[in-house]
PDB file of C-alpha atoms in Angstrom:
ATOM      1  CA  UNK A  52     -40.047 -40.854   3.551  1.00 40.00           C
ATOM      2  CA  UNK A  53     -42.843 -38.919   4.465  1.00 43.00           C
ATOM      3  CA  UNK A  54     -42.573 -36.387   7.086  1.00 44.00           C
ATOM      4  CA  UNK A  55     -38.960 -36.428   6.917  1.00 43.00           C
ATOM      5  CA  UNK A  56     -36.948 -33.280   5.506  1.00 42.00           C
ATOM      6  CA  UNK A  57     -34.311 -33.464   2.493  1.00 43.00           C
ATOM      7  CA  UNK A  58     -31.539 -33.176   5.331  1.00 44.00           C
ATOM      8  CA  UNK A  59     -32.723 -35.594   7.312  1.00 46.00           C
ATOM      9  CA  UNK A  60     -33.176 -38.058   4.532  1.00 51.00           C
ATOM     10  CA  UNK A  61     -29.236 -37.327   3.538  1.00 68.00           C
ATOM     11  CA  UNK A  62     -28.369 -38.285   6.924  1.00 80.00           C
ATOM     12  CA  UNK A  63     -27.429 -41.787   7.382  1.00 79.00           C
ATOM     13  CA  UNK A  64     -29.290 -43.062  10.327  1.00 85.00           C
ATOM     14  CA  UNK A  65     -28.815 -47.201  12.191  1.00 83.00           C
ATOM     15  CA  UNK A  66     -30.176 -49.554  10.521  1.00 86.00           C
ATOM     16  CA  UNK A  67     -33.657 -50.826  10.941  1.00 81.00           C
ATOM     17  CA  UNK A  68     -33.648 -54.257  12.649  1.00 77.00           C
ATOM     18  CA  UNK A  69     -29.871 -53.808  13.470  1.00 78.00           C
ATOM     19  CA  UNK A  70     -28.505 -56.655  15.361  1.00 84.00           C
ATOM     20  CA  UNK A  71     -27.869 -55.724  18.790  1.00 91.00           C
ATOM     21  CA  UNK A  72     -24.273 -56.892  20.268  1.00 95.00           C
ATOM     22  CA  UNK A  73     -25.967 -60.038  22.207  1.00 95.00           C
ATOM     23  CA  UNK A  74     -26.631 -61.499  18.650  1.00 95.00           C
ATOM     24  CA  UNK A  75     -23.186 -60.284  17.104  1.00 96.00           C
ATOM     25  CA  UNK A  76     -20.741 -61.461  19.256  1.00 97.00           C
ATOM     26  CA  UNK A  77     -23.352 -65.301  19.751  1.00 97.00           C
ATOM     27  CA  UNK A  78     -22.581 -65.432  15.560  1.00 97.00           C
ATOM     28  CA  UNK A  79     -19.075 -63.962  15.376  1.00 98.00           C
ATOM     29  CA  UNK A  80     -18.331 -66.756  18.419  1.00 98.00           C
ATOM     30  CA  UNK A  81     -20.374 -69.758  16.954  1.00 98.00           C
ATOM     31  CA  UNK A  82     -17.808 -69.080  14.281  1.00 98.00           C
ATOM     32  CA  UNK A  83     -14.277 -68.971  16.164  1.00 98.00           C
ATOM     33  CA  UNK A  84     -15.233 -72.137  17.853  1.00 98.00           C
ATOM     34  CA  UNK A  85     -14.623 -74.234  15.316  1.00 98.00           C
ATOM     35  CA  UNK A  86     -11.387 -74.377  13.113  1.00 98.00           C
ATOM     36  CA  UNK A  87     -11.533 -73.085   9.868  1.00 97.00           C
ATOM     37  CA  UNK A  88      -9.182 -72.703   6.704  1.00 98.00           C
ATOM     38  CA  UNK A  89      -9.353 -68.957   5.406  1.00 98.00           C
ATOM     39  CA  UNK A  90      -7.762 -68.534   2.625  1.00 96.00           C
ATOM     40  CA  UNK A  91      -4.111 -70.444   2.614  1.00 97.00           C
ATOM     41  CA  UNK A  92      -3.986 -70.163   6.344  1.00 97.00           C
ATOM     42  CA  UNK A  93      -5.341 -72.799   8.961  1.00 98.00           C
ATOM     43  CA  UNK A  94      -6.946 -71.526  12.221  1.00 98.00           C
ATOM     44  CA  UNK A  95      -7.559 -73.196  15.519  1.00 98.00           C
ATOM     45  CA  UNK A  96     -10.564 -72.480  17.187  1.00 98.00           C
ATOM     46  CA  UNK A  97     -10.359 -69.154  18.884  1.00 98.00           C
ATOM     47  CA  UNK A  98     -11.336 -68.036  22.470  1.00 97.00           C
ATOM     48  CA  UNK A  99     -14.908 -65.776  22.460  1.00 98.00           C
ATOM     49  CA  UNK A 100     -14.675 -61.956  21.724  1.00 98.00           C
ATOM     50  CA  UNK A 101     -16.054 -59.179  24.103  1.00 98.00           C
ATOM     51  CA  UNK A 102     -18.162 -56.299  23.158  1.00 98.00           C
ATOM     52  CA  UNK A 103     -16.420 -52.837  23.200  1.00 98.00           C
ATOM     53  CA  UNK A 104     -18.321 -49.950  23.552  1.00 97.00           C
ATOM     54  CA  UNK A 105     -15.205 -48.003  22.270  1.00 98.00           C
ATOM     55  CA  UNK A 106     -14.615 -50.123  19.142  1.00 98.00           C
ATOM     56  CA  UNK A 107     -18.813 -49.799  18.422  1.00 97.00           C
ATOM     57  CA  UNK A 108     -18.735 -46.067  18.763  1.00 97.00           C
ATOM     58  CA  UNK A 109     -15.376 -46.363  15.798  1.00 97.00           C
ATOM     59  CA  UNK A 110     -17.369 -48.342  14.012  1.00 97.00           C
ATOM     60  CA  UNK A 111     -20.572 -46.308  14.142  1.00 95.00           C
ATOM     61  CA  UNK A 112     -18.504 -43.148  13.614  1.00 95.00           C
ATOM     62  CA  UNK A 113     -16.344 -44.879  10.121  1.00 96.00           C
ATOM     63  CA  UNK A 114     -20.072 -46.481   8.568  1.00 95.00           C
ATOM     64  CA  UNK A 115     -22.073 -42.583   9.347  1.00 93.00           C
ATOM     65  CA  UNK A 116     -18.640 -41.236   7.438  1.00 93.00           C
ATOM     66  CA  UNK A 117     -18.790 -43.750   4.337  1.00 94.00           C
ATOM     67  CA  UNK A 118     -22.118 -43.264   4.291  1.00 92.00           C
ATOM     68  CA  UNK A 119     -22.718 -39.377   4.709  1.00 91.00           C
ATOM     69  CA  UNK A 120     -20.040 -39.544   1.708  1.00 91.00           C
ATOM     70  CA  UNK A 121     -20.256 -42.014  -0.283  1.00 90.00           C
ATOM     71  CA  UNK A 122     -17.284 -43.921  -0.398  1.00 90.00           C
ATOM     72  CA  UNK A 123     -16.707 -47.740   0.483  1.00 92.00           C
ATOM     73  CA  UNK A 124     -12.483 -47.688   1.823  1.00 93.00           C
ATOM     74  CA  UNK A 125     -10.887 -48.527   4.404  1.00 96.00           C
ATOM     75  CA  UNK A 126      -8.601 -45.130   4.334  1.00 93.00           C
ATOM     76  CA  UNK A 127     -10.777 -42.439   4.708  1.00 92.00           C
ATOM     77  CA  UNK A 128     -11.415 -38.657   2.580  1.00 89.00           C
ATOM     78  CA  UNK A 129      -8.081 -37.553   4.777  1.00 92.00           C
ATOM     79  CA  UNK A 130      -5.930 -40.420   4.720  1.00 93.00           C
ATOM     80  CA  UNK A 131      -6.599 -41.992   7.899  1.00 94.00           C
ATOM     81  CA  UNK A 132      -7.573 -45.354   8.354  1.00 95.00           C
ATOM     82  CA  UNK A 133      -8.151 -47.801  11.628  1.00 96.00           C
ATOM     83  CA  UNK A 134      -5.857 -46.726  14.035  1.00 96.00           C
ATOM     84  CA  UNK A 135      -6.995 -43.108  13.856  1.00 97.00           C
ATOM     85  CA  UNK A 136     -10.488 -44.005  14.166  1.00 96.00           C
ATOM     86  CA  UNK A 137      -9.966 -46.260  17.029  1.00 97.00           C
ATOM     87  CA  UNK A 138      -7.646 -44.095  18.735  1.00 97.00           C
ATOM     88  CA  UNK A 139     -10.200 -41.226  18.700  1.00 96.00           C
ATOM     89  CA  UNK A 140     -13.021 -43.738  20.487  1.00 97.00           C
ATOM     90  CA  UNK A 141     -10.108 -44.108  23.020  1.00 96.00           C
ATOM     91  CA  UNK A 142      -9.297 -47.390  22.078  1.00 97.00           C
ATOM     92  CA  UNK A 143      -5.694 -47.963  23.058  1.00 96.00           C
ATOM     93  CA  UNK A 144      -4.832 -51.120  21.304  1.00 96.00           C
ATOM     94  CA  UNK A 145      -2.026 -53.909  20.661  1.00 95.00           C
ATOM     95  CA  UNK A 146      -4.003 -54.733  17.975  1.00 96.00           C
ATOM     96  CA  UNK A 147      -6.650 -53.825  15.734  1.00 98.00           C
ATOM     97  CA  UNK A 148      -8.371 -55.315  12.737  1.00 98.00           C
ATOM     98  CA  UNK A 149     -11.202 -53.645  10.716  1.00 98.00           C
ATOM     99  CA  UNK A 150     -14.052 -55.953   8.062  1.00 98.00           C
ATOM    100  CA  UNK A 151     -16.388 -53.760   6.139  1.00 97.00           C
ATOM    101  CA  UNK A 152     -19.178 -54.818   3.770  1.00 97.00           C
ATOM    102  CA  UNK A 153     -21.687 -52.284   1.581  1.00 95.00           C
ATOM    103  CA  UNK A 154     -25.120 -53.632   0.411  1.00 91.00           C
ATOM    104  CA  UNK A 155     -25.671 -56.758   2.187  1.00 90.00           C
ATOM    105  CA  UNK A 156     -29.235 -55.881   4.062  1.00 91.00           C
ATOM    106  CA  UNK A 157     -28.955 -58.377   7.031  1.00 93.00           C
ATOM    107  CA  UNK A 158     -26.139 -59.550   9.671  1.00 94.00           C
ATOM    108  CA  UNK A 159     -26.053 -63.484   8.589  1.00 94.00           C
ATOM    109  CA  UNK A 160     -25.431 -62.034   4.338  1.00 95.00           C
ATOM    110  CA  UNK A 161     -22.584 -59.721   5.616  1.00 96.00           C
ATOM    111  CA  UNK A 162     -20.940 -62.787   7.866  1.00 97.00           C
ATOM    112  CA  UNK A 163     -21.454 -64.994   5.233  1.00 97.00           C
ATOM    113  CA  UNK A 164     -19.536 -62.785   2.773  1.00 97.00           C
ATOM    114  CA  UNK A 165     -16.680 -62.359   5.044  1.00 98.00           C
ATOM    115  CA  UNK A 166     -16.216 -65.607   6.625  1.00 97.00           C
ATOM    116  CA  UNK A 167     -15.908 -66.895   2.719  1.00 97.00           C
ATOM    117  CA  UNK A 168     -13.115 -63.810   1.879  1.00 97.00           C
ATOM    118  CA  UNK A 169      -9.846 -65.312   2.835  1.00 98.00           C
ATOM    119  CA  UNK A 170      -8.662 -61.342   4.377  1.00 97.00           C
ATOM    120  CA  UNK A 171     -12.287 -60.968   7.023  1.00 98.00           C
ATOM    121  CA  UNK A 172     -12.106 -64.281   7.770  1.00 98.00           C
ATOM    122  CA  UNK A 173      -8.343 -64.128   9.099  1.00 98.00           C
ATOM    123  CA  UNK A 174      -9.675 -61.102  10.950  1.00 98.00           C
ATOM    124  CA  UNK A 175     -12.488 -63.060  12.975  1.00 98.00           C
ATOM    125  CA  UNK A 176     -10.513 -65.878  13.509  1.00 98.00           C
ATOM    126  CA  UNK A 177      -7.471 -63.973  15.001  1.00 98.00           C
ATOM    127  CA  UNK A 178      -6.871 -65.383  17.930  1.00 98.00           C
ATOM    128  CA  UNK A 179      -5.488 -61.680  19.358  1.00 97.00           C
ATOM    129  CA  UNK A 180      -8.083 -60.381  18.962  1.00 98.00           C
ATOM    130  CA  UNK A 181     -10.794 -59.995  22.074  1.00 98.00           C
ATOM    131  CA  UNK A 182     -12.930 -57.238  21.362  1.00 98.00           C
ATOM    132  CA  UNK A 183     -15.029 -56.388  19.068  1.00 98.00           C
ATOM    133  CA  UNK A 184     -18.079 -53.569  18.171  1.00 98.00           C
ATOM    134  CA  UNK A 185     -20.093 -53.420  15.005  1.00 97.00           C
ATOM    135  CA  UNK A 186     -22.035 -50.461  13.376  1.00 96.00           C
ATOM    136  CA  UNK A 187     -24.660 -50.374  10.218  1.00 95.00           C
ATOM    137  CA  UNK A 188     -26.104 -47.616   9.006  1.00 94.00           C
ATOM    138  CA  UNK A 189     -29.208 -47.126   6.307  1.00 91.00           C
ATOM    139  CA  UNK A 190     -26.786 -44.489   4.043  1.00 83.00           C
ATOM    140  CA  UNK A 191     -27.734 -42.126   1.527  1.00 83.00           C
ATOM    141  CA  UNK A 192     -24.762 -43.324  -0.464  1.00 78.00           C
ATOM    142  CA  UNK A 193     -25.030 -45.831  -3.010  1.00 88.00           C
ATOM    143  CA  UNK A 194     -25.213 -48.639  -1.062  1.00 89.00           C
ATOM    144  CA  UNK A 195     -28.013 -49.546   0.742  1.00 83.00           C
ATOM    145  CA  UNK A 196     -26.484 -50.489   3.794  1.00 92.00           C
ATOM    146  CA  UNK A 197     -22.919 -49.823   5.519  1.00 95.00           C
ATOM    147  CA  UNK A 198     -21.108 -52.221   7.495  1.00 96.00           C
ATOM    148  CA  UNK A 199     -17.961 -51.915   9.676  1.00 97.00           C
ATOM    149  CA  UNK A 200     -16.863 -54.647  12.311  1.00 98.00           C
ATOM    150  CA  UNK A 201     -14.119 -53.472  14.390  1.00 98.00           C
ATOM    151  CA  UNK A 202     -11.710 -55.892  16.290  1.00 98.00           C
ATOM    152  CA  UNK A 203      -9.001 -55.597  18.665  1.00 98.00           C
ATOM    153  CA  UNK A 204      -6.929 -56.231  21.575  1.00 97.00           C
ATOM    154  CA  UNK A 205      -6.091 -53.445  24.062  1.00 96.00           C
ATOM    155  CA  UNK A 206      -2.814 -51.838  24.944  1.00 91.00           C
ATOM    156  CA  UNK A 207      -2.489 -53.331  28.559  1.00 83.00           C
ATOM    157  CA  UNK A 208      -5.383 -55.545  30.707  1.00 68.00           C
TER     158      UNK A 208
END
């Protein structure tokens, strides 16, 4: 990058063209309106999620942190996983549910990959789940790209 310092080209920054939560939650949706097998287990079509603005900032947060050190888990360098990161964003849930994907460059690759993976695609079709917030990041870790879709249900309505 020219003009850009050896820090700043370490730091993982969002992704050019990211999709913005308008285009998310219209694919995530098109999706859970239709029933689908994944994996051994049948789903019935499932009502629309919500953006979260808490579960987007845990998401952001967990794909800067796999990123920055590149790793692709979902437990992090300390032992934590989801309900740490989510709790932090103030996320107070019933339920939470975390997809992550390294390397795919564009939204439709990365949904394609997880609606096909028995595990992500139980996660988008879970019907308790409501919310949702996604994150990519450009990394200076191996991969390319860093995904992390975060869904959930909060604690009380």
């Amino acid at each position: 990058m020219a003009g850009s310092s050896p820090a700043e080209q370490r730091e993982p920054r969002v992704c050019d063209g990211a999709p913005d939560p308008v285009q998310v939650l219209r694919d995530l949706n098109a999706l859970r309106s239709q029933a689908r097998q994944c994996g051994d287990h049948p789903f019935s079509a499932a009502e629309p999620l919500r953006w979260d603005s808490r579960l987007q900032a845990s998401a952001q947060a967990y794909a800067d942190e796999m990123a920055r050190n590149d790793f692709f888990s979902h437990v992090d360098g300390e032992g934590r996983g989801l309900r740490y990161r989510v709790l932090r964003q103030g996320y107070s849930f019933r339920r939470v549910g975390e997809n992550l994907a390294a390397g795919p460059q564009r939204l439709d690759e990365v949904i394609t990959g997880w609606i096909d993976s028995a595990g992500h695609c139980e996660n988008i079709m879970e019907p308790q789940f409501v919310d949702a917030g996604l994150a990519c990041v450009n990394g200076p870790g191996r991969y390319a790209r860093y995904w992390v879709l975060h869904l959930g249900r909060v604690l009380r309505e």
